[in-house]
Amino acid sequence: MSSLEIRDLTVELGDRIILKNLDLSISSGSFAAILGPSGCGKTTLLRSIAGLITPRGGAIRFGKQLVSVSSLVLPPHKRNIGYVPQEGGLFPHLSVEENVSFSLGKKTSKKERDELVEELLDLVGMPNYQKRLPQELSGGQQTRIALARALAMKPAMILLDEPFAALDQTLRAEISQEVVTLLKSSKTTSIMVTHDREDALVSADIIALMRDGQVVQSGSPSEVYLKPISAAAAESTGDILTLPANKIEGNQYLSPLNSPVEQIGQRAGYESGQILVRPEEIALNLEPGERRVSAKISKINYYGHDALVELNFAGLAQVVRARVTDTKGLEVGSNIFVSHKGPIRWVPEKATDQ
Amino acid sequence: MALKRLRFITLALALSLGASLLTGCASQKSESLVIYSGRSESFISPFLNQFTALTGAKLDVRYGDSAALAAQLLEEGTNSPADLFISQDAGALGAISEAGLFAQLDQQVLDRVEDKYRSSRSDWVGITGRARVFAYSPERVKNLPNSIDQLTLPIYRSKIGIAPTNSSFQAFITALIQSRGEAAAANWLEKLKANDVKLYEKNSQIVAAIDAGEIDLGLVNHYYLWEVSKALGREIAVANGFFAPGDTGNMINVAGAGILKTATNSQVSLDLLTYLLNDEVQREFVKATYEYSLVLTDAYPVGLPPLREIPSPRVDLSLLANLSKTQALLIKVGLI
Amino acid sequence: MSQEGWARRQSRPSIALLVASTIALLAASLPLFYLFRRAIDAEISEISLILFRSKTLEILATTLGLTAAVTALSTLIGLALAWTLFNIDLPFRSALQALVILPVAIPSYVFTYSWISLIPGFKGLWAALFVLVLATTPYITLTTLAALRRSDWSTYEVAQTLGLNGLQIFVRVTWPQIKNSVAAGSLLSALYVLSDFGAISLLGVDTLTRAIENIYRGSFDRSSASILALILVAISALVIRLEERSRQRLHIIKSSNRIIKRAKTNDKLKVKLIALFGIGSYLALGLAIPLFQLLSIFLANSTSINYSLLFKASISTLIAACLGALIALTLALPVGVLSAQGSRLGRVSDKAILIVHALPGIVMGLALVSFGSSIPWLYQSLLLLSFAYALLFMAKAVGSVRSSVDRVPKNLIEISATLGLPKSATFRRVVIPLATPGLLSGTLLVLLAAMKELPATLMLKPIGFETLATQMWSYSSIFRFNEAAPYALLLVLIAAIPTFLINRPDEGDGIGGDQI
């Protein structure tokens, strides 16, 4: 178990800069998710941590141990890292048992080996699979065996690359829950790369949002969800509305939803900014009232457990989506009175990733 | 599964490696002779076994093609493990002699055969003789040619076979160049070619072709009649014929042997040569191969004239060591 | 902080591999070095005489023409056979798939001899084309079948749904996936023609290899022969370059570990009959007729067989050929691995090994005589003989080593590293086992070729060590073809075993059954 500290990591593959001055720190024993769209460099980050890639610059530290500084790297086999790649990457020529015990040296006796394998297979919920071959396993089973294989070496850290991407929706929720619970209970520092925001939000203790080769924000799931530092960061964790903030005077801004934006003093120096609103933070009222703005319903997308209502405001070209649990009384074409119930988030328009 | 197979193969490797080292060392015994033989095993080994029985000398024989063995000896040079080289034809012996790899032979051994059947450098000696003849179908050829010049006549058009890549044919052309000059030889070859001569790879194929009726007549060595008949397991309708006295078409080539300078046991080698030129052994040779004895006047193949009655031309056999001029001529004419 | 165990660059190949590959390169350069040394001895006038005579041009034209024609035809036939056997649901398909490879087990001189004895007057360029096409087709059939089994079946299904017909699917979907393997097989076929002496000499066709042999035979002129051999080397380098240019890195990644089993096809009777007729014709010409002819030569004039000699010769053949195949694998493995990693040393060694493959046996034999005769303990030992086999035929292994190592998924190698295994252990526990089917079939191809080898064997075998090929030669050189026939038949029978092993259709799916 060790913490991970990355400073100023830069990775080039070919002529392209994949990671650019990336910083990240993850405390010991936590479960971190690196969340970002495909092509943002998150797999490259994972491979750099594993030692499979030689960075151009920067430092990576496991606890107190420096494993990568500038282009000097500790080779992967000396890092004691459990790596679970996409689709498991099981050795096709070896049985489940042989896969799981792959990292055990000659010093381990057959008995110890068998016991450990049995224990780990129990742990991943696949007892009695010792003699099976990888080809005979489903995608989810392969991932779980790959995890058992990584855990067998008692790694300082576990790296998971899109572990659940190959699974279908129903299986996915179940297996990801199992795996996460298992890893958390083992108190192994775990880093999971994913492009699925639900996976990240549900499982992680800490989420690092990646964009274009950099970590733009990291923090607890609620922190990154509720306090995004930019529109892009907000978009990574869920649906978001970006609305223009209308400057009234001085530091006073007004949102199109007619609620005053107050906490903007700290953001002095920026001429303009955006207001970020989550769809569930918009309340729809049938009756007019104070700080309620009139809007027209243009569409209702019904999902069962909730619905997204599309609204048109006078003087606002943008369509505003509101998430409601109850669609009673709402009709396409009718007028409705909108209020804002959540916190007001203002981000400077040209907010870069400081 | 695959891994287990690999392990088995590794085991086999280890075992055979051990065996190979043993084999490598085994040939280094002092009381043995190493012989490179261009003559075939089934022909020569009975005689060699008899020699071993008589003298107790162990003979290690490497069999191969005479020309290839000569090339090998040239390549080995002074590192050769060989004591004695037995060759099918004079050309290969001449090449070794020219490279200076043969040791001088005892005059007594040399004198067993006429001087035209041995090296002019006194370093190899002929053991048996083989005559160039024309093989023909007695049924279809009534007027036998008495000179090679008649082979270019229209009556033989498309009816003659030769084996121009074969060294025995090339030896004959070499003799032809020697006796008539290059221009005349070229002229004869061109006329022969113009007479639609049929080309074969081997002498035996010519004899078989005459038997099969493809052609009527061919230029071969005399003993192929028996060899083909034996291979086919039946009598064949082919006979040997000689040209008029002195015609180059009747030349005699020899199979012979020489002792190498690298010989570790030249006395035993000499003993073996002496043995091979012994009267009794020579008689056996004639029976076994249908070749001519170069030692005895009364030992010759059944149905053919004795060696001294063959009207053969005098040919310097040492010239046969380099057939490149001959090959160049054959190439120029377009026969090879 | 300790720097121990740190590496600056990770892609650097291991020292052991570099050393081993250098040894292989040196071994492969041995005959080339020999040729240069001999060629330098030649007089300038002699060189120009050889090079600029019109006959040389003719020989070159014959060599190039025959090589091109044989390669083209055998590629076409091999491709057709493989495609048919893979796609059409024929009865006894597994047996047929193994049988079409079997002609590779028949030495070309035996093959040619049986045809000559069958058809009087069978000779010349057309006859050579016929014999060599039949003899080299299995190389292409073998590599193509393996590639087809490896190709992603789902792409064919997708192509069908996209409305492509059979021919379009072949051209646009199948061909790109099997192209490299077909080219590798064609290369082996071309190099076979360049180095063949058995068929060419019996049929009287003037190729470079025969011209080289004639020079040795006629004038014992080793420097002129070396010059011609160097021309042969240049041609083979050209052919290798052509193949390399046509080779592309393929990125066939099966969508997952789960193999999509092909659906059982339901072909029309007419299609099946045509397919059977084609395969049957090839098998008749390439296998049944030569074997029947051999058998009838033997039976026509059968003599008692010396069984102990026959047995001894079989064992000797197997020992020498196995040892040769293992040395070949040992030398080819580091070269193939480095070549797959894109190392320059690997690629150079790879090519040197291929070039040497086009040399006639007599040249290789003499090169090793020249080098080995100064080392008495080694000279004419089994070890040197096997080494000669390895040098002559490791080209047949190096391609399959390269491609099967290349095909080991990179991510598995990485995972092994993250699981704490150093490179050497990863190589042993992941790369080798996954590449084993390919390595094995490459090694078996060497084994097959070594079992048939004659000219170098005659020069380098220990005295008294007789192989099936030398026994066969010793009888047929004195026209006792009937006595040679049992040796030829046994050679084919023994060679049939590795041939079936190479082409195990049942294990042909997934990573198994890999070839070239």
PDB file of N, CA and C in Angstrom, chain A residues 182-211:
ATOM      1  N   LEU A 182     -14.345  -5.204  -3.086  1.00  0.00           N
ATOM      2  CA  LEU A 182     -13.213  -6.083  -2.818  1.00  0.00           C
ATOM      3  C   LEU A 182     -11.911  -5.297  -2.670  1.00  0.00           C
ATOM      4  N   LEU A 183     -11.688  -4.381  -3.604  1.00  0.00           N
ATOM      5  CA  LEU A 183     -10.441  -3.629  -3.574  1.00  0.00           C
ATOM      6  C   LEU A 183     -10.398  -2.701  -2.374  1.00  0.00           C
ATOM      7  N   LYS A 184     -11.549  -2.093  -2.077  1.00  0.00           N
ATOM      8  CA  LYS A 184     -11.574  -1.168  -0.936  1.00  0.00           C
ATOM      9  C   LYS A 184     -11.313  -1.914   0.349  1.00  0.00           C
ATOM     10  N   SER A 185     -11.906  -3.129   0.448  1.00  0.00           N
ATOM     11  CA  SER A 185     -11.715  -3.866   1.692  1.00  0.00           C
ATOM     12  C   SER A 185     -10.276  -4.346   1.808  1.00  0.00           C
ATOM     13  N   SER A 186      -9.614  -4.552   0.677  1.00  0.00           N
ATOM     14  CA  SER A 186      -8.219  -4.987   0.756  1.00  0.00           C
ATOM     15  C   SER A 186      -7.285  -3.808   1.048  1.00  0.00           C
ATOM     16  N   LYS A 187      -7.829  -2.616   1.055  1.00  0.00           N
ATOM     17  CA  LYS A 187      -7.070  -1.405   1.360  1.00  0.00           C
ATOM     18  C   LYS A 187      -5.878  -1.202   0.423  1.00  0.00           C
ATOM     19  N   THR A 188      -5.995  -1.768  -0.793  1.00  0.00           N
ATOM     20  CA  THR A 188      -4.933  -1.560  -1.768  1.00  0.00           C
ATOM     21  C   THR A 188      -5.206  -0.255  -2.493  1.00  0.00           C
ATOM     22  N   THR A 189      -4.165   0.552  -2.637  1.00  0.00           N
ATOM     23  CA  THR A 189      -4.334   1.760  -3.421  1.00  0.00           C
ATOM     24  C   THR A 189      -4.710   1.338  -4.835  1.00  0.00           C
ATOM     25  N   SER A 190      -5.820   1.830  -5.337  1.00  0.00           N
ATOM     26  CA  SER A 190      -6.282   1.399  -6.645  1.00  0.00           C
ATOM     27  C   SER A 190      -6.527   2.602  -7.530  1.00  0.00           C
ATOM     28  N   ILE A 191      -6.137   2.461  -8.762  1.00  0.00           N
ATOM     29  CA  ILE A 191      -6.390   3.530  -9.716  1.00  0.00           C
ATOM     30  C   ILE A 191      -7.100   2.935 -10.910  1.00  0.00           C
ATOM     31  N   MET A 192      -8.262   3.450 -11.191  1.00  0.00           N
ATOM     32  CA  MET A 192      -9.042   2.922 -12.290  1.00  0.00           C
ATOM     33  C   MET A 192      -9.205   3.999 -13.349  1.00  0.00           C
ATOM     34  N   VAL A 193      -8.960   3.609 -14.575  1.00  0.00           N
ATOM     35  CA  VAL A 193      -9.171   4.533 -15.673  1.00  0.00           C
ATOM     36  C   VAL A 193     -10.522   4.219 -16.283  1.00  0.00           C
ATOM     37  N   THR A 194     -11.317   5.237 -16.525  1.00  0.00           N
ATOM     38  CA  THR A 194     -12.627   4.967 -17.121  1.00  0.00           C
ATOM     39  C   THR A 194     -13.110   6.191 -17.881  1.00  0.00           C
ATOM     40  N   HIS A 195     -13.978   5.948 -18.856  1.00  0.00           N
ATOM     41  CA  HIS A 195     -14.594   7.090 -19.507  1.00  0.00           C
ATOM     42  C   HIS A 195     -16.057   7.197 -19.071  1.00  0.00           C
ATOM     43  N   ASP A 196     -16.443   6.277 -18.172  1.00  0.00           N
ATOM     44  CA  ASP A 196     -17.836   6.239 -17.748  1.00  0.00           C
ATOM     45  C   ASP A 196     -17.981   6.975 -16.422  1.00  0.00           C
ATOM     46  N   ARG A 197     -18.739   8.092 -16.431  1.00  0.00           N
ATOM     47  CA  ARG A 197     -18.784   8.942 -15.238  1.00  0.00           C
ATOM     48  C   ARG A 197     -19.510   8.264 -14.092  1.00  0.00           C
ATOM     49  N   GLU A 198     -20.475   7.411 -14.423  1.00  0.00           N
ATOM     50  CA  GLU A 198     -21.178   6.731 -13.332  1.00  0.00           C
ATOM     51  C   GLU A 198     -20.243   5.790 -12.604  1.00  0.00           C
ATOM     52  N   ASP A 199     -19.452   4.985 -13.390  1.00  0.00           N
ATOM     53  CA  ASP A 199     -18.461   4.102 -12.797  1.00  0.00           C
ATOM     54  C   ASP A 199     -17.604   4.870 -11.811  1.00  0.00           C
ATOM     55  N   ALA A 200     -17.132   6.021 -12.263  1.00  0.00           N
ATOM     56  CA  ALA A 200     -16.204   6.798 -11.455  1.00  0.00           C
ATOM     57  C   ALA A 200     -16.903   7.336 -10.207  1.00  0.00           C
ATOM     58  N   LEU A 201     -18.073   7.932 -10.396  1.00  0.00           N
ATOM     59  CA  LEU A 201     -18.751   8.568  -9.267  1.00  0.00           C
ATOM     60  C   LEU A 201     -19.146   7.548  -8.208  1.00  0.00           C
ATOM     61  N   VAL A 202     -19.604   6.398  -8.662  1.00  0.00           N
ATOM     62  CA  VAL A 202     -20.105   5.392  -7.735  1.00  0.00           C
ATOM     63  C   VAL A 202     -18.981   4.791  -6.910  1.00  0.00           C
ATOM     64  N   SER A 203     -17.841   4.504  -7.589  1.00  0.00           N
ATOM     65  CA  SER A 203     -16.852   3.688  -6.910  1.00  0.00           C
ATOM     66  C   SER A 203     -15.718   4.445  -6.231  1.00  0.00           C
ATOM     67  N   ALA A 204     -15.363   5.582  -6.758  1.00  0.00           N
ATOM     68  CA  ALA A 204     -14.090   6.155  -6.326  1.00  0.00           C
ATOM     69  C   ALA A 204     -14.172   6.952  -5.039  1.00  0.00           C
ATOM     70  N   ASP A 205     -13.041   6.958  -4.314  1.00  0.00           N
ATOM     71  CA  ASP A 205     -12.891   7.886  -3.186  1.00  0.00           C
ATOM     72  C   ASP A 205     -12.445   9.232  -3.724  1.00  0.00           C
ATOM     73  N   ILE A 206     -11.684   9.144  -4.792  1.00  0.00           N
ATOM     74  CA  ILE A 206     -11.165  10.379  -5.363  1.00  0.00           C
ATOM     75  C   ILE A 206     -11.247  10.268  -6.879  1.00  0.00           C
ATOM     76  N   ILE A 207     -11.659  11.355  -7.492  1.00  0.00           N
ATOM     77  CA  ILE A 207     -11.769  11.352  -8.950  1.00  0.00           C
ATOM     78  C   ILE A 207     -10.813  12.385  -9.513  1.00  0.00           C
ATOM     79  N   ALA A 208     -10.045  11.956 -10.538  1.00  0.00           N
ATOM     80  CA  ALA A 208      -9.197  12.916 -11.234  1.00  0.00           C
ATOM     81  C   ALA A 208      -9.763  13.089 -12.626  1.00  0.00           C
ATOM     82  N   LEU A 209     -10.102  14.326 -12.950  1.00  0.00           N
ATOM     83  CA  LEU A 209     -10.662  14.572 -14.278  1.00  0.00           C
ATOM     84  C   LEU A 209      -9.553  14.917 -15.240  1.00  0.00           C
ATOM     85  N   MET A 210      -9.534  14.206 -16.365  1.00  0.00           N
ATOM     86  CA  MET A 210      -8.474  14.460 -17.337  1.00  0.00           C
ATOM     87  C   MET A 210      -9.033  15.033 -18.616  1.00  0.00           C
ATOM     88  N   ARG A 211      -8.288  15.984 -19.154  1.00  0.00           N
ATOM     89  CA  ARG A 211      -8.600  16.578 -20.457  1.00  0.00           C
ATOM     90  C   ARG A 211      -7.283  16.888 -21.143  1.00  0.00           C
TER      91      ARG A 211
END
